[in-house]
Amino acid sequence: MHEPETVADAVSLLEQHGAEAALYAGGTELLLAMKEGLLRYGHLVNLKTVPGLDRLEYHQSAHELHIGPAVTHRALELSPEVAAQFPLIAKAEASVANVRVRNVGTLCGNLCFAEPHSDPAAFLLLYDARAEAQGSSGSRTIPLDQLVLGPYETCLEEGEMLTSVSVPQFGPEMKAAYQKFGYHQRPTLGLGVAVRLENGSVAEARIAVGSVGPKPVRVPEAEELLGGKDVGDLLGTASQTGPSVLDVAGRMAAEAAQPMDDLHGAADYKEHLVRVFLERVFAEAVGAAPAAQPSAA
Ligand SMILES: Cc1cc2nc3c(=O)[nH]c(=O)nc-3n(C[C@H](O)[C@H](O)[C@H](O)COP(=O)(O)OP(=O)(O)OC[C@H]3O[C@@H](n4cnc5c(N)ncnc54)[C@H](O)[C@@H]3O)c2cc1C
């Protein structure tokens, strides 16, 4: 195990050892995969020995949260500033895994491992978050919707390290909710809705769906469909003549998420979940349904 003292040292160790090296944050995914023989590395580079990488800061002037690569789920869950300024993140983080995993597992490790059944990559899409990555040839900014390419695959190049995630705050009028569902340790579905209302109609909507398909997605076509619609009409029961607007939006979201058959269920079951949860989460976001409680230990 290497114990670098700067990000530059960590990156140079990654470059030096190439495919033989991996960054080690909380180790909750890495060690499990290595124990099972799925991954093999001769060199682990412990990023927690670099001072300051556990920095979790709210920059009030820019209205942004900065999450260092050693910031754990637990730190996000318990931070009073995150609870005050990013309540959706605090609540969603409290539902990740169990307290033992949250105590050591990091948000950046979660994003970099890109296990499809994960929460942060989905709820961070609602915020248009972005990641900073550093490699031997310099640093770059990656919009979060471009970070995850598919199951266990990101756009990070060999030797690149995620050095922070920046999350712009919602405007004061934005209301949002995120709910997850599943019977296994990891989520079968995660779905978030953020919505800004003007005179009872949807002025802006954001919809993110995760866990059901190969990677989390935003659903611009469903967001546009909800735009300009009266909330009372949206939440009214479906007309006799056809599906409701929210149901159509749910179908669009399900299609965009590309549900996959796996141990969590069949693709058509997940498609159904997306439609049901889009309505539920929209209702919670606009305050027409009670907030769902986090379900993790
Ligand atoms: C029992 C269990 C239940 C879980 N339930 C949930 C759940 O409900 N929801 C959910 O979202 N997740 C869940 N998880 C996943 C959990 O959130 C992740 O295991 C954790 O966040 C990974 O972070 P880590 O710091 O341990 O990463 P590590 O295991 O240290 O690293 C993971 C991977 O990312 C790479 N890496 C780490 N940091 C960086 C970096 N800064 N730059 C580049 N690469 C990096 C590593 O090299 C490795 O390949 C669960 C995990 C377990 C074990």
Coordinates of C-alpha atoms and ligand atoms in Angstrom, one line a residue:
M1 CA 0.0 0.0 0.0
H2 CA 1.4 3.4 -1.0
E3 CA 0.8 6.4 1.2
P4 CA 1.2 9.6 -0.8
E5 CA 1.2 13.0 0.8
T6 CA 0.0 15.0 -2.2
V7 CA -2.4 14.6 -5.1
A8 CA 0.6 14.9 -7.4
D9 CA 2.4 12.0 -5.7
A10 CA -0.8 9.9 -5.9
V11 CA -1.2 10.6 -9.6
S12 CA 2.5 9.9 -10.2
L13 CA 2.2 6.5 -8.4
L14 CA -0.8 5.7 -10.6
E15 CA 1.2 6.6 -13.7
Q16 CA 4.3 4.7 -12.6
H17 CA 2.4 1.4 -11.9
G18 CA -0.2 1.7 -14.7
A19 CA -2.8 -1.1 -14.7
E20 CA -1.2 -2.7 -11.7
A21 CA -2.3 0.2 -9.4
A22 CA -5.6 1.4 -8.0
L23 CA -6.7 4.2 -5.8
Y24 CA -7.9 3.1 -2.4
A25 CA -10.4 5.3 -0.7
G26 CA -12.8 3.5 1.8
G27 CA -12.0 0.2 0.2
T28 CA -15.7 -1.0 0.5
E29 CA -15.9 -2.0 -3.1
L30 CA -12.2 -2.5 -3.9
L31 CA -11.4 -4.9 -1.1
L32 CA -14.6 -6.9 -1.7
A33 CA -13.8 -7.2 -5.5
M34 CA -10.2 -8.1 -4.7
K35 CA -11.2 -10.7 -2.1
E36 CA -13.5 -12.4 -4.7
G37 CA -10.7 -12.4 -7.2
L38 CA -12.6 -10.1 -9.6
L39 CA -9.9 -7.4 -9.5
R40 CA -6.2 -7.8 -8.9
Y41 CA -3.7 -5.0 -8.1
G42 CA -0.1 -5.1 -7.0
H43 CA -0.2 -1.5 -5.8
L44 CA -2.9 0.3 -3.8
V45 CA -2.6 4.0 -3.5
N46 CA -4.2 5.2 -0.3
L47 CA -5.7 8.7 -1.0
K48 CA -6.7 9.2 2.6
T49 CA -3.0 9.9 3.5
V50 CA -3.2 13.1 1.5
P51 CA -4.1 15.8 3.9
G52 CA -7.3 17.8 3.1
L53 CA -9.0 15.4 0.8
D54 CA -11.7 14.9 3.4
R55 CA -12.7 18.6 3.0
L56 CA -16.5 19.1 2.7
E57 CA -17.2 22.8 2.1
Y58 CA -20.1 25.0 1.3
H59 CA -19.0 28.0 -0.7
Q60 CA -21.7 30.5 0.2
S61 CA -20.8 33.1 -2.4
A62 CA -20.9 30.6 -5.3
H63 CA -23.8 28.6 -3.7
E64 CA -21.8 25.4 -4.2
L65 CA -20.9 22.3 -2.2
H66 CA -17.4 21.0 -2.7
I67 CA -16.9 17.3 -1.8
G68 CA -13.3 16.0 -1.5
P69 CA -12.5 12.5 -2.6
A70 CA -12.1 11.2 1.0
V71 CA -15.5 12.6 2.1
T72 CA -17.6 9.7 3.4
H73 CA -21.3 9.1 3.0
R74 CA -21.5 9.5 6.7
A75 CA -19.9 12.9 6.7
L76 CA -22.4 14.1 4.1
E77 CA -25.3 12.6 6.1
L78 CA -24.2 14.3 9.3
S79 CA -23.0 17.7 8.1
P80 CA -25.3 20.5 9.4
E81 CA -24.4 22.6 6.4
V82 CA -25.4 19.9 3.9
A83 CA -28.6 19.3 5.9
A84 CA -29.4 23.1 5.8
Q85 CA -28.4 23.8 2.2
F86 CA -28.7 20.5 0.4
P87 CA -31.4 18.6 2.4
L88 CA -32.0 16.1 -0.4
I89 CA -28.3 15.1 -0.3
A90 CA -28.3 14.7 3.4
K91 CA -31.4 12.5 3.4
A92 CA -30.4 10.4 0.4
E93 CA -27.0 9.8 1.9
A94 CA -28.6 8.6 5.1
S95 CA -30.2 5.8 3.0
V96 CA -27.0 4.6 1.4
A97 CA -25.9 1.0 2.5
N98 CA -25.6 0.7 6.3
V99 CA -23.8 2.8 8.8
R100 CA -20.7 0.6 8.7
V101 CA -20.3 1.2 4.9
R102 CA -21.3 4.9 5.2
N103 CA -18.6 5.4 7.8
V104 CA -15.8 4.5 5.5
G105 CA -17.2 4.5 2.0
T106 CA -16.8 7.7 0.0
L107 CA -19.1 9.5 -2.4
C108 CA -16.2 9.7 -5.0
G109 CA -15.4 6.0 -4.6
N110 CA -19.0 5.3 -5.2
L111 CA -19.0 7.4 -8.4
C112 CA -15.7 5.9 -9.7
F113 CA -16.8 2.3 -9.1
A114 CA -19.9 3.0 -11.2
E115 CA -21.8 0.0 -9.8
P116 CA -25.2 0.5 -11.5
H117 CA -27.2 0.0 -8.3
S118 CA -26.1 3.2 -6.6
D119 CA -27.7 6.4 -5.4
P120 CA -25.3 9.4 -5.6
A121 CA -24.7 9.4 -9.4
A122 CA -28.5 9.6 -9.8
F123 CA -29.4 12.3 -7.3
L124 CA -26.4 14.4 -8.2
L125 CA -27.7 14.6 -11.8
L126 CA -30.6 16.7 -10.5
Y127 CA -28.1 19.4 -9.5
D128 CA -26.0 19.4 -12.7
A129 CA -23.0 18.5 -10.6
R130 CA -19.5 18.3 -12.0
A131 CA -16.4 16.4 -11.1
E132 CA -12.7 17.5 -11.2
A133 CA -10.2 14.9 -12.3
Q134 CA -6.4 15.1 -12.2
G135 CA -4.0 13.0 -14.2
S136 CA -0.3 13.3 -15.1
S137 CA -1.1 15.7 -17.9
G138 CA -3.2 18.1 -15.9
S139 CA -6.7 18.5 -14.6
R140 CA -10.1 18.6 -16.3
T141 CA -13.8 19.2 -15.4
I142 CA -16.3 16.5 -16.2
P143 CA -20.0 17.2 -16.1
L144 CA -21.5 14.4 -14.0
D145 CA -23.8 13.2 -16.7
Q146 CA -20.6 12.3 -18.7
L147 CA -18.7 10.6 -15.9
V148 CA -20.5 7.2 -15.8
L149 CA -20.4 5.4 -19.2
G150 CA -22.0 2.1 -18.1
P151 CA -21.7 -0.6 -15.5
Y152 CA -18.4 -0.3 -13.7
E153 CA -17.1 2.0 -16.4
T154 CA -16.4 5.7 -16.2
C155 CA -14.7 8.2 -18.6
L156 CA -11.7 8.5 -16.2
E157 CA -8.5 7.5 -18.0
E158 CA -5.9 5.2 -16.5
G159 CA -4.0 7.1 -13.9
E160 CA -6.7 9.8 -13.5
M161 CA -8.0 10.6 -10.0
L162 CA -11.3 12.3 -9.1
T163 CA -10.2 15.2 -6.9
S164 CA -13.6 16.8 -6.1
V165 CA -17.3 16.9 -6.9
S166 CA -18.9 20.4 -7.1
V167 CA -22.6 20.6 -6.6
P168 CA -24.4 23.9 -7.4
Q169 CA -27.3 24.6 -5.1
F170 CA -30.9 24.7 -6.3
G171 CA -32.4 28.2 -6.6
P172 CA -34.7 29.1 -3.7
E173 CA -37.9 28.2 -5.5
M174 CA -36.8 24.7 -6.5
K175 CA -38.4 21.8 -4.6
A176 CA -37.0 18.4 -4.9
A177 CA -37.3 14.8 -3.7
Y178 CA -35.4 11.5 -4.2
Q179 CA -36.8 8.1 -3.4
K180 CA -35.2 4.6 -3.7
F181 CA -36.8 1.2 -3.7
G182 CA -35.5 -2.3 -3.4
Y183 CA -35.3 -5.5 -1.3
H184 CA -31.6 -6.1 -1.7
Q185 CA -28.7 -4.3 0.0
R186 CA -28.3 -2.0 -3.0
P187 CA -31.2 0.0 -4.6
T188 CA -33.3 -1.6 -7.4
L189 CA -34.5 1.9 -8.3
G190 CA -33.5 5.5 -7.4
L191 CA -35.6 8.4 -8.8
G192 CA -35.3 12.1 -8.2
V193 CA -37.5 15.0 -9.2
A194 CA -36.7 18.7 -8.9
V195 CA -39.3 21.2 -9.8
R196 CA -39.8 25.0 -9.8
L197 CA -43.4 26.2 -9.8
E198 CA -44.8 29.5 -11.0
N199 CA -48.5 30.3 -10.3
G200 CA -49.2 26.6 -9.7
S201 CA -47.6 25.5 -13.0
V202 CA -44.3 23.8 -13.7
A203 CA -41.8 26.4 -14.8
E204 CA -38.8 23.9 -14.7
A205 CA -38.6 20.2 -14.1
R206 CA -35.6 17.9 -13.7
I207 CA -35.9 14.2 -13.6
A208 CA -33.1 11.7 -12.8
V209 CA -33.4 7.9 -12.8
G210 CA -30.8 5.5 -11.5
S211 CA -30.1 1.8 -10.7
V212 CA -32.6 0.3 -13.1
G213 CA -30.4 0.5 -16.2
P214 CA -26.7 0.6 -17.1
K215 CA -26.2 4.1 -15.9
P216 CA -28.2 6.9 -14.3
V217 CA -29.9 9.4 -16.7
R218 CA -31.7 12.7 -16.9
V219 CA -34.8 12.6 -18.9
P220 CA -35.0 15.9 -20.9
E221 CA -38.1 14.8 -23.0
A222 CA -40.1 14.1 -19.8
E223 CA -38.9 17.3 -18.2
E224 CA -40.1 19.3 -21.2
L225 CA -43.4 17.5 -21.2
L226 CA -44.1 18.6 -17.6
G227 CA -43.1 22.2 -18.4
G228 CA -46.0 24.6 -18.3
K229 CA -48.5 22.1 -16.9
D230 CA -50.7 22.9 -14.0
V231 CA -49.7 20.9 -10.9
G232 CA -53.3 20.2 -9.9
D233 CA -54.0 18.8 -13.3
L234 CA -50.9 16.7 -13.2
L235 CA -51.8 15.2 -9.9
G236 CA -55.5 14.6 -10.9
T237 CA -56.5 11.1 -11.7
A238 CA -56.0 9.8 -15.3
S239 CA -58.7 10.7 -17.7
Q240 CA -60.9 8.0 -19.1
T241 CA -59.6 8.6 -22.5
G242 CA -55.9 8.0 -22.1
P243 CA -52.9 7.9 -19.8
S244 CA -52.1 10.9 -17.5
V245 CA -49.3 13.3 -18.4
L246 CA -47.3 11.9 -15.5
D247 CA -47.7 8.4 -16.8
V248 CA -46.5 9.5 -20.2
A249 CA -43.5 11.1 -18.5
G250 CA -43.0 7.9 -16.5
R251 CA -42.9 5.9 -19.8
M252 CA -40.4 8.3 -21.2
A253 CA -38.2 8.0 -18.1
A254 CA -38.4 4.2 -18.2
E255 CA -37.4 4.2 -21.8
A256 CA -34.5 6.6 -21.2
A257 CA -33.2 4.5 -18.3
Q258 CA -33.0 1.3 -20.4
P259 CA -34.1 -1.1 -17.6
M260 CA -32.1 -4.3 -17.6
D261 CA -32.9 -7.8 -16.4
D262 CA -30.8 -8.7 -13.4
L263 CA -31.0 -10.2 -9.8
H264 CA -33.1 -7.2 -8.8
G265 CA -35.9 -8.1 -11.3
A266 CA -37.0 -8.2 -14.9
A267 CA -36.8 -5.1 -17.2
D268 CA -40.6 -4.8 -17.5
Y269 CA -40.9 -4.8 -13.7
K270 CA -38.4 -2.0 -13.4
E271 CA -40.2 -0.1 -16.1
H272 CA -43.3 -0.3 -14.0
L273 CA -41.4 0.9 -10.9
V274 CA -40.1 3.9 -12.8
R275 CA -43.7 4.9 -13.8
V276 CA -45.1 4.4 -10.3
F277 CA -42.2 6.3 -8.6
L278 CA -42.2 9.2 -11.0
E279 CA -45.7 10.0 -9.8
R280 CA -44.8 9.4 -6.2
V281 CA -41.6 11.4 -6.2
F282 CA -43.2 14.3 -8.2
A283 CA -46.0 14.4 -5.6
E284 CA -43.5 14.5 -2.8
A285 CA -41.4 17.2 -4.5
V286 CA -44.4 19.5 -4.9
G287 CA -45.5 18.9 -1.3
A288 CA -48.6 16.9 -2.2
A289 CA -47.4 13.7 -0.5
P290 CA -45.6 13.1 2.7
A291 CA -41.8 12.7 2.5
A292 CA -40.6 9.1 2.2
Q293 CA -38.4 8.0 5.1
P294 CA -34.8 6.8 4.4
S295 CA -34.7 3.0 4.6
A296 CA -31.1 2.2 5.3
A297 CA -29.7 1.1 8.7
Ligands
LIG1 C1 -23.2 -3.9 1.8 C2 -23.2 -2.7 0.9 C3 -24.4 -2.0 0.6 C4 -24.3 -0.9 -0.2 N1 -25.5 -0.2 -0.5 C5 -25.4 0.9 -1.3 C6 -26.6 1.7 -1.5 O1 -27.7 1.5 -0.9 N2 -26.5 2.8 -2.3 C7 -25.3 3.1 -2.9 O2 -25.2 4.1 -3.6 N3 -24.2 2.4 -2.7 C8 -24.2 1.3 -1.9 N4 -23.1 0.6 -1.7 C9 -21.8 1.0 -2.3 C10 -21.0 2.0 -1.4 O3 -21.6 3.2 -1.5 C11 -19.7 2.0 -2.0 O4 -19.1 0.8 -1.6 C12 -18.7 3.1 -1.5 O5 -19.3 4.4 -1.6 C13 -17.5 3.1 -2.3 O6 -16.6 4.0 -1.8 P1 -15.1 3.6 -1.2 O7 -14.5 4.9 -0.7 O8 -15.2 2.5 -0.3 O9 -14.5 3.2 -2.6 P2 -13.3 2.1 -2.8 O10 -13.7 0.7 -2.6 O11 -12.1 2.6 -2.1 O12 -13.0 2.4 -4.4 C14 -14.0 2.0 -5.4 C15 -13.4 2.2 -6.8 O13 -13.2 3.5 -7.1 C16 -11.8 3.9 -7.3 N5 -11.6 5.2 -6.7 C17 -11.9 5.5 -5.4 N6 -11.7 6.8 -5.2 C18 -11.3 7.3 -6.4 C19 -10.9 8.6 -6.9 N7 -11.0 9.7 -6.1 N8 -10.6 8.8 -8.2 C20 -10.6 7.7 -9.0 N9 -10.9 6.5 -8.6 C21 -11.2 6.3 -7.3 C22 -11.0 2.7 -6.7 O14 -9.8 2.6 -7.3 C23 -12.0 1.6 -6.9 O15 -11.8 1.1 -8.2 C24 -23.1 -0.5 -0.8 C25 -21.9 -1.2 -0.6 C26 -22.0 -2.3 0.3 C27 -20.7 -3.0 0.6

